[in-house]
mmCIF file of C-alpha atoms and ligand atoms in Angstrom:
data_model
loop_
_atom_site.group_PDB
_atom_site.id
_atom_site.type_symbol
_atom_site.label_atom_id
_atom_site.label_comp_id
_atom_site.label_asym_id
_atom_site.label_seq_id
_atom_site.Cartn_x
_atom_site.Cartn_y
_atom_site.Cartn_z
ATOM 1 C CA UNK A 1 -136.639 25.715 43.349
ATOM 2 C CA UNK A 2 -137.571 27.219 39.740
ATOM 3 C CA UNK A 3 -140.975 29.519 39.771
ATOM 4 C CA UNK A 4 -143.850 27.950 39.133
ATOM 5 C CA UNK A 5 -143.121 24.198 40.090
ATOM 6 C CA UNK A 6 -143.901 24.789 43.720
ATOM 7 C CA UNK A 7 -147.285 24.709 45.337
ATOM 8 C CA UNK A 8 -148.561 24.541 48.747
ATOM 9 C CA UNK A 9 -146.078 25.350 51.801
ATOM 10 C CA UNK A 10 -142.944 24.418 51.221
ATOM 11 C CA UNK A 11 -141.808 26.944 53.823
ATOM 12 C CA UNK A 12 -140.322 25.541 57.124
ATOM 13 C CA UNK A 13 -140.063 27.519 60.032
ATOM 14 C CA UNK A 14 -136.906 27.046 62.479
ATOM 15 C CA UNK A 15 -139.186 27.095 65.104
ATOM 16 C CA UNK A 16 -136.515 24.934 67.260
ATOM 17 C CA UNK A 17 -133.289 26.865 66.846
ATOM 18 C CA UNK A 18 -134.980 29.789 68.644
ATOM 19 C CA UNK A 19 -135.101 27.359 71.857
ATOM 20 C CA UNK A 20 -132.234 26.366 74.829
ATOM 21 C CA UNK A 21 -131.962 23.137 74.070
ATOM 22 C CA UNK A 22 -131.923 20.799 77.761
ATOM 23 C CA UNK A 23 -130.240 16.997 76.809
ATOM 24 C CA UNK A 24 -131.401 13.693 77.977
ATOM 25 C CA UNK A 25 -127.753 12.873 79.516
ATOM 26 C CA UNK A 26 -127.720 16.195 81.147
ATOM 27 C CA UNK A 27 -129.896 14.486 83.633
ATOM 28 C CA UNK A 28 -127.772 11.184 83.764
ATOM 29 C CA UNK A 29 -126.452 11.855 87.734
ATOM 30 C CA UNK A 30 -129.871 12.103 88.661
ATOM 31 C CA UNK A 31 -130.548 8.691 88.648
ATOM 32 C CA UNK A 32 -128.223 7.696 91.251
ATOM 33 C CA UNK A 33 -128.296 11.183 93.255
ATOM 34 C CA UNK A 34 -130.370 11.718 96.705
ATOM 35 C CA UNK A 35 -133.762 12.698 96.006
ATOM 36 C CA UNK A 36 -134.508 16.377 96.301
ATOM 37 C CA UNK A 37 -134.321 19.693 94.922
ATOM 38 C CA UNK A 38 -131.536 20.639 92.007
ATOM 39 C CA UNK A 39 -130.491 23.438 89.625
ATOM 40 C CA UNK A 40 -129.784 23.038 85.932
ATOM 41 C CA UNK A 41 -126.157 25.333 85.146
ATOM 42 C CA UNK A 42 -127.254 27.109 82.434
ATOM 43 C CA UNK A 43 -126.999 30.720 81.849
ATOM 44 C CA UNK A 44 -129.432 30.638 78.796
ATOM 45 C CA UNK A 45 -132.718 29.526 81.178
ATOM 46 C CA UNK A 46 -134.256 31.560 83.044
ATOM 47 C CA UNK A 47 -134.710 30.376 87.043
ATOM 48 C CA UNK A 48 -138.127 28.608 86.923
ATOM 49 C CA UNK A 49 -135.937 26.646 84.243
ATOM 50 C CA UNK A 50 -133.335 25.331 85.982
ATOM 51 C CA UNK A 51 -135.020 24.618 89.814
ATOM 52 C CA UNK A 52 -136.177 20.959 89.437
ATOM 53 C CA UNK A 53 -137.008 18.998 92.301
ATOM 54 C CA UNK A 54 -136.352 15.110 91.953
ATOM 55 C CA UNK A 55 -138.852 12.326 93.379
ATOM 56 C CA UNK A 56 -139.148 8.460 92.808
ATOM 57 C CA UNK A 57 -142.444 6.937 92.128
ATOM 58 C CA UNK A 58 -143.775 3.591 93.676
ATOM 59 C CA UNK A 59 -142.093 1.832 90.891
ATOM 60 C CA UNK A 60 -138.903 3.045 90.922
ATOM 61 C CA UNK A 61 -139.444 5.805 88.521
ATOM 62 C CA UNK A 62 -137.479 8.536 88.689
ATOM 63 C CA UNK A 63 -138.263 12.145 87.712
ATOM 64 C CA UNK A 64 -138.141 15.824 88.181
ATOM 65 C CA UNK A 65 -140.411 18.481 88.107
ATOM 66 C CA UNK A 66 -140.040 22.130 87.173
ATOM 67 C CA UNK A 67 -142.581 25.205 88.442
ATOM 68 C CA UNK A 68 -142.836 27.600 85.523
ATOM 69 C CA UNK A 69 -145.547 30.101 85.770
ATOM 70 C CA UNK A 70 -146.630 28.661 89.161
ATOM 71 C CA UNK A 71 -147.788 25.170 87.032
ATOM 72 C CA UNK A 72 -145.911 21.803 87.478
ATOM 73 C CA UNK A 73 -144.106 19.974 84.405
ATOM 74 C CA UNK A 74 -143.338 16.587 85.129
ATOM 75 C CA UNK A 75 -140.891 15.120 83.225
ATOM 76 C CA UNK A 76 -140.026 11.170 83.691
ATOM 77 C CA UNK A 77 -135.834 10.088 83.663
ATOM 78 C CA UNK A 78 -136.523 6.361 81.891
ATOM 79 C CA UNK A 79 -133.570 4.413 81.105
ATOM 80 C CA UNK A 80 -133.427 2.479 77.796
ATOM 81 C CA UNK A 81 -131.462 -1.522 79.147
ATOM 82 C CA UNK A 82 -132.632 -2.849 76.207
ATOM 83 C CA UNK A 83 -129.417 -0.809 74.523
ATOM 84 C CA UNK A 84 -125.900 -1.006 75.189
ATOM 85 C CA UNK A 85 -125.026 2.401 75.669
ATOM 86 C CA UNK A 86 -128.070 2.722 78.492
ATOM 87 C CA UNK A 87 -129.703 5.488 76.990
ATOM 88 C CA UNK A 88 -131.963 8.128 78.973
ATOM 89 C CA UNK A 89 -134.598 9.501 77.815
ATOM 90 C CA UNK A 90 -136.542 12.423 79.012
ATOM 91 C CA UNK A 91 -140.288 12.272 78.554
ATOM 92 C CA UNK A 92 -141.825 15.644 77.612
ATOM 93 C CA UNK A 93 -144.491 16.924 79.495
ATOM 94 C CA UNK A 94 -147.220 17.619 76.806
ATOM 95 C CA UNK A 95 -147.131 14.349 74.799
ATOM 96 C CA UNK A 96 -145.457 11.819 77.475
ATOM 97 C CA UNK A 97 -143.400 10.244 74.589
ATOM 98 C CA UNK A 98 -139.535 9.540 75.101
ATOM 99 C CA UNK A 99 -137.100 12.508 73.863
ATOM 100 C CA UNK A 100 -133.644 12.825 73.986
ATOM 101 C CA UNK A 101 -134.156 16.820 73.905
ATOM 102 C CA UNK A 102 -136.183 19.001 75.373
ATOM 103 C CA UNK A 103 -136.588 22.687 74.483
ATOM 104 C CA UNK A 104 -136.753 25.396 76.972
ATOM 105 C CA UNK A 105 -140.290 27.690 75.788
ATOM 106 C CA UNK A 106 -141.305 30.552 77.232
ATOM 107 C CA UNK A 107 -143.610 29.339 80.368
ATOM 108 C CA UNK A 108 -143.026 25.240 79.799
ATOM 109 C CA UNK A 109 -140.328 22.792 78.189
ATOM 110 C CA UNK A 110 -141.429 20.734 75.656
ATOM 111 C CA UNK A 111 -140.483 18.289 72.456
ATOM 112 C CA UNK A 112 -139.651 19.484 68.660
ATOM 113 C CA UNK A 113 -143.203 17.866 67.949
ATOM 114 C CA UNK A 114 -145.064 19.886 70.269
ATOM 115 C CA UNK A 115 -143.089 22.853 69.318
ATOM 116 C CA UNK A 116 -143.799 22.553 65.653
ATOM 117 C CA UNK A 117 -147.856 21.468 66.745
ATOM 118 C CA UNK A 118 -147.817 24.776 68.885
ATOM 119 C CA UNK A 119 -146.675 26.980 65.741
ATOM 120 C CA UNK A 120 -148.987 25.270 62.840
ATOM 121 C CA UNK A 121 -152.429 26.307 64.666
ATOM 122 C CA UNK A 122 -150.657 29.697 64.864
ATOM 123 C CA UNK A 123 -150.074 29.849 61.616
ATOM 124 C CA UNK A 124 -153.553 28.370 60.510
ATOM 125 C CA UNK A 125 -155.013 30.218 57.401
ATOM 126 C CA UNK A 126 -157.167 32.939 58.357
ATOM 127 C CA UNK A 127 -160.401 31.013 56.639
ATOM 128 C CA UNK A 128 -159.515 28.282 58.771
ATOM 129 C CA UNK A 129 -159.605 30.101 61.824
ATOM 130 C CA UNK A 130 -162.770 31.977 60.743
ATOM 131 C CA UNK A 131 -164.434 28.552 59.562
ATOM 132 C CA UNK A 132 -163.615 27.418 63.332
ATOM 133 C CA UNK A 133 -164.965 30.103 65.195
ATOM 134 C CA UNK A 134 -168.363 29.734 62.777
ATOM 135 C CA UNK A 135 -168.809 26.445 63.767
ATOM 136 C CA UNK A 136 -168.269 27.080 67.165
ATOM 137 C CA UNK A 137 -170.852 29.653 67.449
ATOM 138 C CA UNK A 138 -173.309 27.183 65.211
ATOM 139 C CA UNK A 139 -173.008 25.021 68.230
ATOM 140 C CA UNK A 140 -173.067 27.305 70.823
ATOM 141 C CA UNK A 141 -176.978 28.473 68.934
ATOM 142 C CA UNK A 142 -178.791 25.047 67.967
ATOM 143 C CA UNK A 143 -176.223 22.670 69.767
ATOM 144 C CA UNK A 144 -173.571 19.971 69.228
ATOM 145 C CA UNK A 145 -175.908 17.461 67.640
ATOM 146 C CA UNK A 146 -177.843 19.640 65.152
ATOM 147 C CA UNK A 147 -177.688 18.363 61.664
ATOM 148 C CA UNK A 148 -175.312 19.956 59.399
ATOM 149 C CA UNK A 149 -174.245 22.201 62.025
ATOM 150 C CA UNK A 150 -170.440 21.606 60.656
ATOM 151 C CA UNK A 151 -171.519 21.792 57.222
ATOM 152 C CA UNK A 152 -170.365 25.064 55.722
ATOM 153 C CA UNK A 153 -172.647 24.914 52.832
ATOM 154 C CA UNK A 154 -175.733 24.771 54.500
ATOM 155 C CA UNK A 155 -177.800 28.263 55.115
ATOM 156 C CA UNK A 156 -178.548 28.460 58.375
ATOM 157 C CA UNK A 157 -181.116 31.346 57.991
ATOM 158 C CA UNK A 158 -183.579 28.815 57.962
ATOM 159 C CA UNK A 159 -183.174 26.949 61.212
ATOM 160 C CA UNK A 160 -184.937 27.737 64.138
ATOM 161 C CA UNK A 161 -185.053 29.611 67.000
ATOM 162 C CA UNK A 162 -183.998 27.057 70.028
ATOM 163 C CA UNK A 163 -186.694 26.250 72.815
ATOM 164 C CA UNK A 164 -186.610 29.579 75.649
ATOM 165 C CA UNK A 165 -184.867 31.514 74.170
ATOM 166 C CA UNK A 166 -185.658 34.780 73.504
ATOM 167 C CA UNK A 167 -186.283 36.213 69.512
ATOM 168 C CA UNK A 168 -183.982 39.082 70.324
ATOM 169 C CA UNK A 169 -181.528 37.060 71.504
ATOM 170 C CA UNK A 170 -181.994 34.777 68.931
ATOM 171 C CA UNK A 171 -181.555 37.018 66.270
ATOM 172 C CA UNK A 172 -178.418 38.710 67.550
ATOM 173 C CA UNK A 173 -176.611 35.692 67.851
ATOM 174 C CA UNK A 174 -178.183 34.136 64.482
ATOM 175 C CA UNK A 175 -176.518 37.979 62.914
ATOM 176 C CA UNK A 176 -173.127 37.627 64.303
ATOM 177 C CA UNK A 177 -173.054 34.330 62.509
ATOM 178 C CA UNK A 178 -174.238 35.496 59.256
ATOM 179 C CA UNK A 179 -171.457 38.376 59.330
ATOM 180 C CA UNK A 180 -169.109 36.229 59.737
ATOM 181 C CA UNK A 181 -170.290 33.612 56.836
ATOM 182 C CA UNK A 182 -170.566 37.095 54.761
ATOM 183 C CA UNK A 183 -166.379 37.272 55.319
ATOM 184 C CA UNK A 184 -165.895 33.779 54.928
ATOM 185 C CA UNK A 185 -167.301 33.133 51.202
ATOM 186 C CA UNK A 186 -165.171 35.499 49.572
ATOM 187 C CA UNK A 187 -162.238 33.406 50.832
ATOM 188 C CA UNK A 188 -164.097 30.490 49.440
ATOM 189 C CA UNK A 189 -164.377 32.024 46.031
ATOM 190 C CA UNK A 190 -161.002 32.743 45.402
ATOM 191 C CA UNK A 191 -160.032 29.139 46.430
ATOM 192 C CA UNK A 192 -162.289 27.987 43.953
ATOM 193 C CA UNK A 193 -161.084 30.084 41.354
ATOM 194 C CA UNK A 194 -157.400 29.082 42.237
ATOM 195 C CA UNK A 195 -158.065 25.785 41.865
ATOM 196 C CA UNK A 196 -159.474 26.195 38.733
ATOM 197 C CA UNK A 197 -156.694 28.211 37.208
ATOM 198 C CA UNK A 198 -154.497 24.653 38.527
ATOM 199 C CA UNK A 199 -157.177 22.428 37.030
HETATM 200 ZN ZN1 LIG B 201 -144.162 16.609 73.182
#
């Protein structure tokens, strides 16, 4: 791409090729196999990977469910008949939808979606992150429902000290908050003028 036509991110992170990949027909036998417990052949996963145990639900439902870091992920074995080829599909265990891969993460398996979900809030601009954590200790002071609590533009060295709580309290909080504000508009500023070198 030549300099100076690009804007935004146009950077995409591989996040996916860093992952064992686990395929929907891997788990094919399972659906005619005794109910019980099974292990995944894989060199690449580690061992809370590859123990499943398999159950049926009241409706006929198959799935399987791995332990990884003492927590269960439940993953559903649900055969497409609407298609010729009988597809399975594996339902991941964050979202529920249907995948045809699932991708082996450090304590959990999950889909390309999640995956990609997981790494944009890590990647989250540092304002935005800052902005969050503002707003969360706005709330945490005068409460959920307070106008213009979210409202970033608003001085909140004028709003009041809640009901029972204590002025030294009050004040310590109400500081932390204004620190924090203090870091924040700079960021703001050089947005602005960024924008206005676009404009
Ligand atoms: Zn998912």
């Amino acid at each position: 791409m030549p300099k100076g036509h690009h804007y935004g991110r146009t950077q995409t992170r591989a996040y996916t090729g860093e992952y064992h990949r686990i395929n929907a027909n891997a788990f094919k036998s399972l659906l005619t196999t005794p109910l019980g417990s099974y292990s995944i052949d894989s060199e690449y996963l580690s061992a809370n990977h590859r123990k499943l145990v398999l159950k049926e639900n009241k409706n006929g439902v198959r799935y399987v469910t791995f332990t990884i870091n003492d927590k269960p992920h439940k993953i559903a074995l649900k055969l497409d008949n609407r298609s010729a080829s009988n597809k399975l599909y594996i339902t991941c265990p964050y979202c529920q939808k249907q995948r045809q891969h699932l991708y082996a993460i450090k304590h959990a398996y999950a889909c390309r979606q999640c995956i990609g979900l997981h790494y944009a809030s890590q990647s989250e601009r540092p304002q935005d992150r800052l902005i969050r954590r503002i707003r969360k200790l706005r709330k945490e002071l005068w409460g959920f429902d307070w106008p213009d609590v979210n409202n970033m533009f608003e001085n909140i060295h004028y709003w009041p000290k809640p009901k029972g709580m204590r002025w030294k309290t009050f004040y310590m909080k109400r500081d932390k908050i204004t620190e924090l504000e203090k870091i924040y508009w700079p960021f703001v500023d050089s947005q602005i003028e960024k924008l206005s070198y676009l404009l």
